[in-house]
One Martini backbone bead per residue (centre of mass of N, CA, C, O) as a GRO file, in nm:
protein
  325
    1MET     BB    1  -0.357   0.854   5.244
    2SER     BB    2  -0.560   1.098   5.395
    3GLU     BB    3  -0.749   1.212   5.630
    4ILE     BB    4  -1.104   1.302   5.646
    5THR     BB    5  -1.370   1.447   5.698
    6TYR     BB    6  -1.706   1.450   5.685
    7LEU     BB    7  -1.735   1.699   5.544
    8GLU     BB    8  -1.503   1.673   5.316
    9ALA     BB    9  -1.647   1.405   5.211
   10ILE     BB   10  -1.894   1.553   5.081
   11ARG     BB   11  -1.724   1.748   4.905
   12GLU     BB   12  -1.593   1.533   4.740
   13GLY     BB   13  -1.849   1.388   4.622
   14LEU     BB   14  -1.951   1.636   4.476
   15ALA     BB   15  -1.720   1.696   4.297
   16GLU     BB   16  -1.698   1.414   4.145
   17GLU     BB   17  -1.992   1.436   4.034
   18MET     BB   18  -1.946   1.698   3.884
   19GLU     BB   19  -1.709   1.582   3.686
   20ARG     BB   20  -1.873   1.340   3.589
   21ASP     BB   21  -2.130   1.536   3.575
   22ALA     BB   22  -2.274   1.816   3.384
   23ASN     BB   23  -2.576   1.797   3.561
   24VAL     BB   24  -2.461   1.861   3.811
   25PHE     BB   25  -2.594   2.075   4.078
   26CYS     BB   26  -2.602   2.363   4.293
   27LEU     BB   27  -2.822   2.477   4.569
   28GLY     BB   28  -2.836   2.783   4.759
   29GLU     BB   29  -2.764   2.953   5.065
   30ASP     BB   30  -2.454   3.066   5.040
   31ILE     BB   31  -2.280   2.840   4.867
   32GLY     BB   32  -2.077   3.001   4.717
   33ALA     BB   33  -1.873   3.221   4.821
   34TYR     BB   34  -1.918   3.128   5.116
   35GLY     BB   35  -1.972   2.800   5.141
   36GLY     BB   36  -2.155   2.811   5.350
   37ALA     BB   37  -2.245   2.771   5.675
   38PHE     BB   38  -2.016   2.505   5.687
   39LYS     BB   39  -1.830   2.472   5.415
   40VAL     BB   40  -1.919   2.241   5.206
   41THR     BB   41  -1.902   2.428   4.927
   42GLU     BB   42  -1.601   2.506   4.936
   43GLY     BB   43  -1.484   2.602   4.610
   44LEU     BB   44  -1.701   2.509   4.391
   45GLN     BB   45  -1.738   2.779   4.234
   46SER     BB   46  -1.464   2.823   4.131
   47ARG     BB   47  -1.449   2.551   3.985
   48PHE     BB   48  -1.757   2.534   3.826
   49GLY     BB   49  -1.927   2.789   3.877
   50GLU     BB   50  -2.209   2.978   3.884
   51ALA     BB   51  -2.399   2.760   3.713
   52ARG     BB   52  -2.338   2.515   3.940
   53VAL     BB   53  -2.332   2.747   4.184
   54ILE     BB   54  -2.620   2.849   4.343
   55ASP     BB   55  -2.750   3.156   4.462
   56THR     BB   56  -3.027   3.202   4.674
   57PRO     BB   57  -3.299   3.268   4.800
   58ILE     BB   58  -3.500   3.274   5.083
   59SER     BB   59  -3.646   2.960   4.972
   60GLU     BB   60  -3.709   2.644   5.003
   61ALA     BB   61  -3.951   2.599   4.811
   62GLY     BB   62  -3.799   2.734   4.563
   63ILE     BB   63  -3.552   2.546   4.552
   64ILE     BB   64  -3.731   2.273   4.520
   65GLY     BB   65  -3.876   2.353   4.275
   66ALA     BB   66  -3.625   2.425   4.085
   67ALA     BB   67  -3.522   2.131   4.106
   68ALA     BB   68  -3.772   1.985   3.989
   69GLY     BB   69  -3.750   2.096   3.713
   70ALA     BB   70  -3.470   2.036   3.628
   71ALA     BB   71  -3.487   1.725   3.657
   72HIS     BB   72  -3.727   1.688   3.434
   73MET     BB   73  -3.471   1.800   3.215
   74GLY     BB   74  -3.210   1.613   3.325
   75LEU     BB   75  -3.109   1.706   3.590
   76ARG     BB   76  -2.885   1.716   3.891
   77PRO     BB   77  -2.984   1.847   4.182
   78VAL     BB   78  -2.839   2.013   4.485
   79CYS     BB   79  -2.976   2.090   4.785
   80GLU     BB   80  -2.958   2.339   5.031
   81MET     BB   81  -2.996   2.339   5.363
   82GLN     BB   82  -2.884   2.552   5.613
   83PHE     BB   83  -3.111   2.386   5.790
   84ILE     BB   84  -3.303   2.132   5.825
   85ASP     BB   85  -3.538   2.272   5.993
   86PHE     BB   86  -3.616   2.417   5.689
   87ILE     BB   87  -3.776   2.195   5.530
   88SER     BB   88  -4.042   2.261   5.616
   89CYS     BB   89  -4.095   2.485   5.383
   90GLY     BB   90  -4.077   2.209   5.176
   91TYR     BB   91  -4.298   2.005   5.224
   92ASP     BB   92  -4.503   2.039   5.000
   93MET     BB   93  -4.311   1.989   4.761
   94LEU     BB   94  -4.216   1.701   4.849
   95THR     BB   95  -4.497   1.553   4.904
   96ASN     BB   96  -4.697   1.684   4.662
   97TYR     BB   97  -4.468   1.655   4.429
   98VAL     BB   98  -4.197   1.497   4.430
   99ALA     BB   99  -4.303   1.228   4.514
  100THR     BB  100  -4.547   1.219   4.272
  101ALA     BB  101  -4.456   1.258   3.998
  102ARG     BB  102  -4.395   0.984   3.872
  103TYR     BB  103  -4.684   0.867   3.940
  104ARG     BB  104  -4.863   1.110   3.808
  105ALA     BB  105  -4.639   1.179   3.521
  106MET     BB  106  -4.352   1.054   3.472
  107LEU     BB  107  -4.169   1.235   3.642
  108PRO     BB  108  -3.858   1.300   3.691
  109CYS     BB  109  -3.654   1.327   4.026
  110PRO     BB  110  -3.323   1.367   4.029
  111MET     BB  111  -3.274   1.440   4.361
  112VAL     BB  112  -3.100   1.644   4.625
  113VAL     BB  113  -3.163   1.690   5.001
  114ARG     BB  114  -2.949   1.887   5.199
  115GLY     BB  115  -2.830   1.889   5.563
  116PRO     BB  116  -2.792   2.010   5.878
  117SER     BB  117  -2.809   1.818   6.163
  118GLY     BB  118  -2.883   1.829   6.477
  119GLY     BB  119  -2.723   1.815   6.798
  120TYR     BB  120  -2.476   1.878   7.052
  121VAL     BB  121  -2.416   2.210   6.999
  122ARG     BB  122  -2.619   2.458   7.095
  123GLY     BB  123  -2.873   2.537   6.890
  124GLY     BB  124  -3.145   2.474   6.940
  125PRO     BB  125  -3.480   2.467   6.815
  126PHE     BB  126  -3.367   2.576   6.496
  127HIS     BB  127  -3.067   2.404   6.497
  128SER     BB  128  -3.148   2.069   6.595
  129GLN     BB  129  -3.290   1.875   6.423
  130ASN     BB  130  -3.496   1.564   6.338
  131PRO     BB  131  -3.716   1.522   6.054
  132GLU     BB  132  -3.701   1.204   5.926
  133ALA     BB  133  -4.017   1.108   6.016
  134ALA     BB  134  -4.182   1.324   5.834
  135PHE     BB  135  -4.081   1.127   5.563
  136LEU     BB  136  -4.110   0.834   5.599
  137HIS     BB  137  -4.426   0.840   5.525
  138THR     BB  138  -4.330   0.922   5.232
  139PRO     BB  139  -4.385   0.815   4.920
  140GLY     BB  140  -4.087   0.868   4.705
  141LEU     BB  141  -3.881   0.880   4.940
  142LYS     BB  142  -3.539   0.901   5.027
  143ILE     BB  143  -3.325   0.801   5.321
  144VAL     BB  144  -3.042   0.946   5.463
  145TYR     BB  145  -2.787   0.884   5.760
  146PRO     BB  146  -2.479   0.912   5.817
  147ALA     BB  147  -2.185   0.831   6.040
  148THR     BB  148  -1.951   0.835   5.827
  149ALA     BB  149  -1.737   0.947   5.625
  150SER     BB  150  -1.754   0.714   5.395
  151ASP     BB  151  -2.067   0.724   5.384
  152ALA     BB  152  -2.102   1.007   5.313
  153LYS     BB  153  -1.966   0.992   5.032
  154GLY     BB  154  -2.121   0.740   4.921
  155LEU     BB  155  -2.424   0.852   4.962
  156ILE     BB  156  -2.399   1.121   4.795
  157LYS     BB  157  -2.341   0.969   4.527
  158ALA     BB  158  -2.584   0.786   4.507
  159ALA     BB  159  -2.807   1.016   4.542
  160ILE     BB  160  -2.706   1.154   4.259
  161ARG     BB  161  -2.774   0.872   4.090
  162ASP     BB  162  -3.054   0.871   4.152
  163GLU     BB  163  -3.393   0.875   4.023
  164ASP     BB  164  -3.466   0.987   4.312
  165CYS     BB  165  -3.550   1.142   4.599
  166VAL     BB  166  -3.301   1.242   4.814
  167LEU     BB  167  -3.264   1.256   5.161
  168PHE     BB  168  -2.969   1.429   5.324
  169PHE     BB  169  -2.849   1.366   5.619
  170GLU     BB  170  -2.609   1.581   5.834
  171HIS     BB  171  -2.410   1.585   6.111
  172LYS     BB  172  -2.280   1.830   6.268
  173TYR     BB  173  -2.130   1.679   6.486
  174LEU     BB  174  -1.949   1.519   6.260
  175TYR     BB  175  -1.798   1.701   6.068
  176ARG     BB  176  -1.502   1.756   6.260
  177ARG     BB  177  -1.496   1.463   6.463
  178ILE     BB  178  -1.433   1.302   6.211
  179LYS     BB  179  -1.225   1.053   6.059
  180GLU     BB  180  -1.101   0.914   5.703
  181THR     BB  181  -1.012   0.707   5.505
  182MET     BB  182  -1.072   0.663   5.177
  183PRO     BB  183  -1.172   0.477   4.945
  184GLU     BB  184  -1.089   0.382   4.662
  185GLY     BB  185  -1.215   0.519   4.408
  186ASP     BB  186  -1.556   0.489   4.335
  187HIS     BB  187  -1.716   0.548   4.608
  188ILE     BB  188  -2.018   0.343   4.701
  189THR     BB  189  -2.319   0.349   4.899
  190PRO     BB  190  -2.576   0.177   4.927
  191ILE     BB  191  -2.898   0.205   4.926
  192GLY     BB  192  -3.042   0.008   5.196
  193LYS     BB  193  -2.775  -0.056   5.355
  194ALA     BB  194  -2.647  -0.186   5.630
  195ARG     BB  195  -2.404  -0.186   5.913
  196THR     BB  196  -2.180  -0.340   6.117
  197ALA     BB  197  -2.012  -0.170   6.366
  198ARG     BB  198  -2.061  -0.423   6.587
  199GLU     BB  199  -1.989  -0.710   6.722
  200GLY     BB  200  -2.248  -0.947   6.876
  201LYS     BB  201  -2.449  -1.162   7.128
  202ASP     BB  202  -2.671  -1.028   7.359
  203VAL     BB  203  -2.702  -0.717   7.230
  204SER     BB  204  -2.914  -0.514   7.020
  205ILE     BB  205  -2.827  -0.215   6.829
  206ILE     BB  206  -3.037   0.031   6.673
  207THR     BB  207  -2.905   0.277   6.447
  208TYR     BB  208  -2.819   0.623   6.380
  209ALA     BB  209  -2.576   0.852   6.319
  210ALA     BB  210  -2.472   0.986   6.630
  211THR     BB  211  -2.567   0.730   6.792
  212VAL     BB  212  -2.358   0.530   6.720
  213TRP     BB  213  -2.118   0.627   6.892
  214LYS     BB  214  -2.287   0.618   7.167
  215SER     BB  215  -2.315   0.304   7.138
  216LEU     BB  216  -2.003   0.229   7.113
  217GLU     BB  217  -1.937   0.336   7.396
  218ALA     BB  218  -2.139   0.155   7.549
  219ALA     BB  219  -2.043  -0.115   7.450
  220GLU     BB  220  -1.759  -0.094   7.573
  221GLN     BB  221  -1.854  -0.041   7.880
  222LEU     BB  222  -2.003  -0.325   7.895
  223GLU     BB  223  -1.765  -0.509   7.844
  224ARG     BB  224  -1.597  -0.399   8.088
  225GLU     BB  225  -1.822  -0.414   8.344
  226ASP     BB  226  -2.011  -0.688   8.236
  227GLY     BB  227  -1.945  -0.873   7.968
  228LEU     BB  228  -2.093  -0.755   7.722
  229SER     BB  229  -2.220  -0.841   7.414
  230VAL     BB  230  -2.247  -0.569   7.150
  231GLU     BB  231  -2.448  -0.504   6.897
  232VAL     BB  232  -2.402  -0.266   6.599
  233ILE     BB  233  -2.652  -0.099   6.395
  234ASP     BB  234  -2.615   0.087   6.095
  235LEU     BB  235  -2.842   0.191   5.877
  236ARG     BB  236  -2.797   0.459   5.679
  237SER     BB  237  -3.106   0.370   5.603
  238LEU     BB  238  -3.463   0.450   5.596
  239ALA     BB  239  -3.531   0.496   5.283
  240PRO     BB  240  -3.481   0.218   5.269
  241MET     BB  241  -3.505  -0.048   5.482
  242ASP     BB  242  -3.292  -0.313   5.640
  243ASP     BB  243  -3.457  -0.586   5.724
  244ASP     BB  244  -3.233  -0.828   5.710
  245ALA     BB  245  -3.057  -0.690   5.937
  246ILE     BB  246  -3.255  -0.675   6.163
  247VAL     BB  247  -3.335  -0.983   6.171
  248ALA     BB  248  -3.030  -1.107   6.199
  249THR     BB  249  -2.991  -0.976   6.480
  250VAL     BB  250  -3.248  -1.074   6.645
  251ARG     BB  251  -3.149  -1.383   6.602
  252LYS     BB  252  -2.871  -1.349   6.762
  253THR     BB  253  -2.969  -1.195   7.050
  254ASN     BB  254  -3.295  -1.148   7.125
  255ARG     BB  255  -3.213  -0.820   7.189
  256VAL     BB  256  -3.369  -0.482   7.174
  257LEU     BB  257  -3.218  -0.155   7.087
  258ILE     BB  258  -3.335   0.174   7.021
  259VAL     BB  259  -3.147   0.458   6.870
  260HIS     BB  260  -3.241   0.807   6.891
  261GLU     BB  261  -3.255   1.153   6.861
  262ASP     BB  262  -3.528   1.184   6.812
  263THR     BB  263  -3.811   1.177   6.902
  264ARG     BB  264  -4.027   0.952   7.024
  265THR     BB  265  -4.312   1.029   6.904
  266GLY     BB  266  -4.305   0.901   6.584
  267GLY     BB  267  -4.071   0.756   6.544
  268VAL     BB  268  -3.855   0.524   6.402
  269ALA     BB  269  -3.870   0.302   6.644
  270GLY     BB  270  -4.150   0.219   6.580
  271GLU     BB  271  -4.114   0.104   6.310
  272ILE     BB  272  -3.902  -0.098   6.377
  273THR     BB  273  -4.077  -0.255   6.608
  274ALA     BB  274  -4.310  -0.342   6.393
  275ARG     BB  275  -4.129  -0.511   6.208
  276ILE     BB  276  -4.028  -0.715   6.441
  277ASN     BB  277  -4.311  -0.817   6.498
  278GLU     BB  278  -4.349  -0.939   6.199
  279LEU     BB  279  -4.057  -1.089   6.133
  280ALA     BB  280  -3.940  -1.177   6.480
  281PHE     BB  281  -4.096  -1.230   6.753
  282GLU     BB  282  -3.991  -1.558   6.806
  283TRP     BB  283  -3.673  -1.414   6.883
  284LEU     BB  284  -3.776  -1.278   7.150
  285ASP     BB  285  -3.660  -1.233   7.515
  286ALA     BB  286  -3.764  -0.934   7.493
  287PRO     BB  287  -3.835  -0.627   7.504
  288ILE     BB  288  -3.854  -0.341   7.320
  289LEU     BB  289  -3.640  -0.066   7.335
  290ARG     BB  290  -3.595   0.290   7.404
  291VAL     BB  291  -3.358   0.555   7.294
  292THR     BB  292  -3.447   0.911   7.318
  293ALA     BB  293  -3.589   1.189   7.284
  294ALA     BB  294  -3.759   1.412   7.407
  295ASP     BB  295  -4.098   1.564   7.398
  296VAL     BB  296  -3.915   1.831   7.328
  297PRO     BB  297  -3.782   2.102   7.256
  298LEU     BB  298  -3.474   2.207   7.218
  299PRO     BB  299  -3.249   2.335   7.439
  300TYR     BB  300  -2.999   2.578   7.484
  301SER     BB  301  -2.932   2.456   7.758
  302PRO     BB  302  -2.674   2.253   7.819
  303PRO     BB  303  -2.805   2.069   8.040
  304LEU     BB  304  -3.071   2.022   7.897
  305GLU     BB  305  -2.976   1.899   7.635
  306ASP     BB  306  -2.839   1.665   7.777
  307TYR     BB  307  -3.119   1.560   7.898
  308VAL     BB  308  -3.272   1.511   7.624
  309LEU     BB  309  -3.060   1.366   7.503
  310PRO     BB  310  -2.880   1.101   7.415
  311GLN     BB  311  -2.671   0.885   7.598
  312THR     BB  312  -2.460   0.672   7.705
  313ASN     BB  313  -2.604   0.622   8.005
  314ASP     BB  314  -2.877   0.536   7.881
  315ILE     BB  315  -2.787   0.300   7.705
  316VAL     BB  316  -2.662   0.132   7.939
  317LYS     BB  317  -2.928   0.099   8.120
  318ALA     BB  318  -3.092  -0.029   7.866
  319VAL     BB  319  -2.897  -0.292   7.841
  320ARG     BB  320  -2.907  -0.400   8.133
  321ARG     BB  321  -3.220  -0.457   8.129
  322LEU     BB  322  -3.218  -0.649   7.919
  323ALA     BB  323  -3.009  -0.865   8.020
  324ALA     BB  324  -3.198  -0.914   8.289
  325TYR     BB  325  -3.475  -1.029   8.164
   0.00000   0.00000   0.00000
């Protein structure tokens, strides 16, 4: 089997689920004939028809609301946000309606809301956001954010089969930059299970999405230049979060750095830090550190974007500080 990109892996997962289950359908802006802003759904409308790959008006709240109604009636919709930044327009539908539907009225909501996320692509403040933390606080929503092509496929398939609403963040920087040969068979990545991207014994980096790759680059540099053995944990799923994997790596290395691309204040790193303090404080030999984006809207200017977003050298510096503590 040949390698396919992260983007192609998502498309392959969508197609396999639409082939397997006639109740699965896609809806979003320009996802049909045009194939989506990044071509994730290219070819799906010609293969499955206009009734199952639906072009919608420009209304994120309308897309999510229509999907919720379809999910209540037994269908399994997959909504595309043209850029995940615009999911904020559907925040009310997601948090006040979709997330509470089962609790309030026993209404099932097996649906997926997916979209291109993140920076490093010079997209500026409206096309580069990572809004996962805004939804992490809402019970009733699941959140996944794959870093590899095989996880992108395995998690989109798992999300479609889930009985609750899953927010599927897909990093646009990774769309065409990483490739992988897909596992054979009906490949599913379980929601809620982290993976060890790199084994280590001196310092742990807990991260997800594009910063997994920055962390792996940093780990290689630190091993080469400092002789440090750095473990990298790829969370893959933010809600539910794999507490067992987090505690296991804390107990192994006793030093933790959390890296994410979202802004710092109120970000996912704060939640992970709190969980470590509650579950594994006695295993720590150093304070938990964070490397995140700065608390500013992402600039268009390439030098300024590079300054605001976490870079490999930022991670290297933080790990060295931890190792020396």
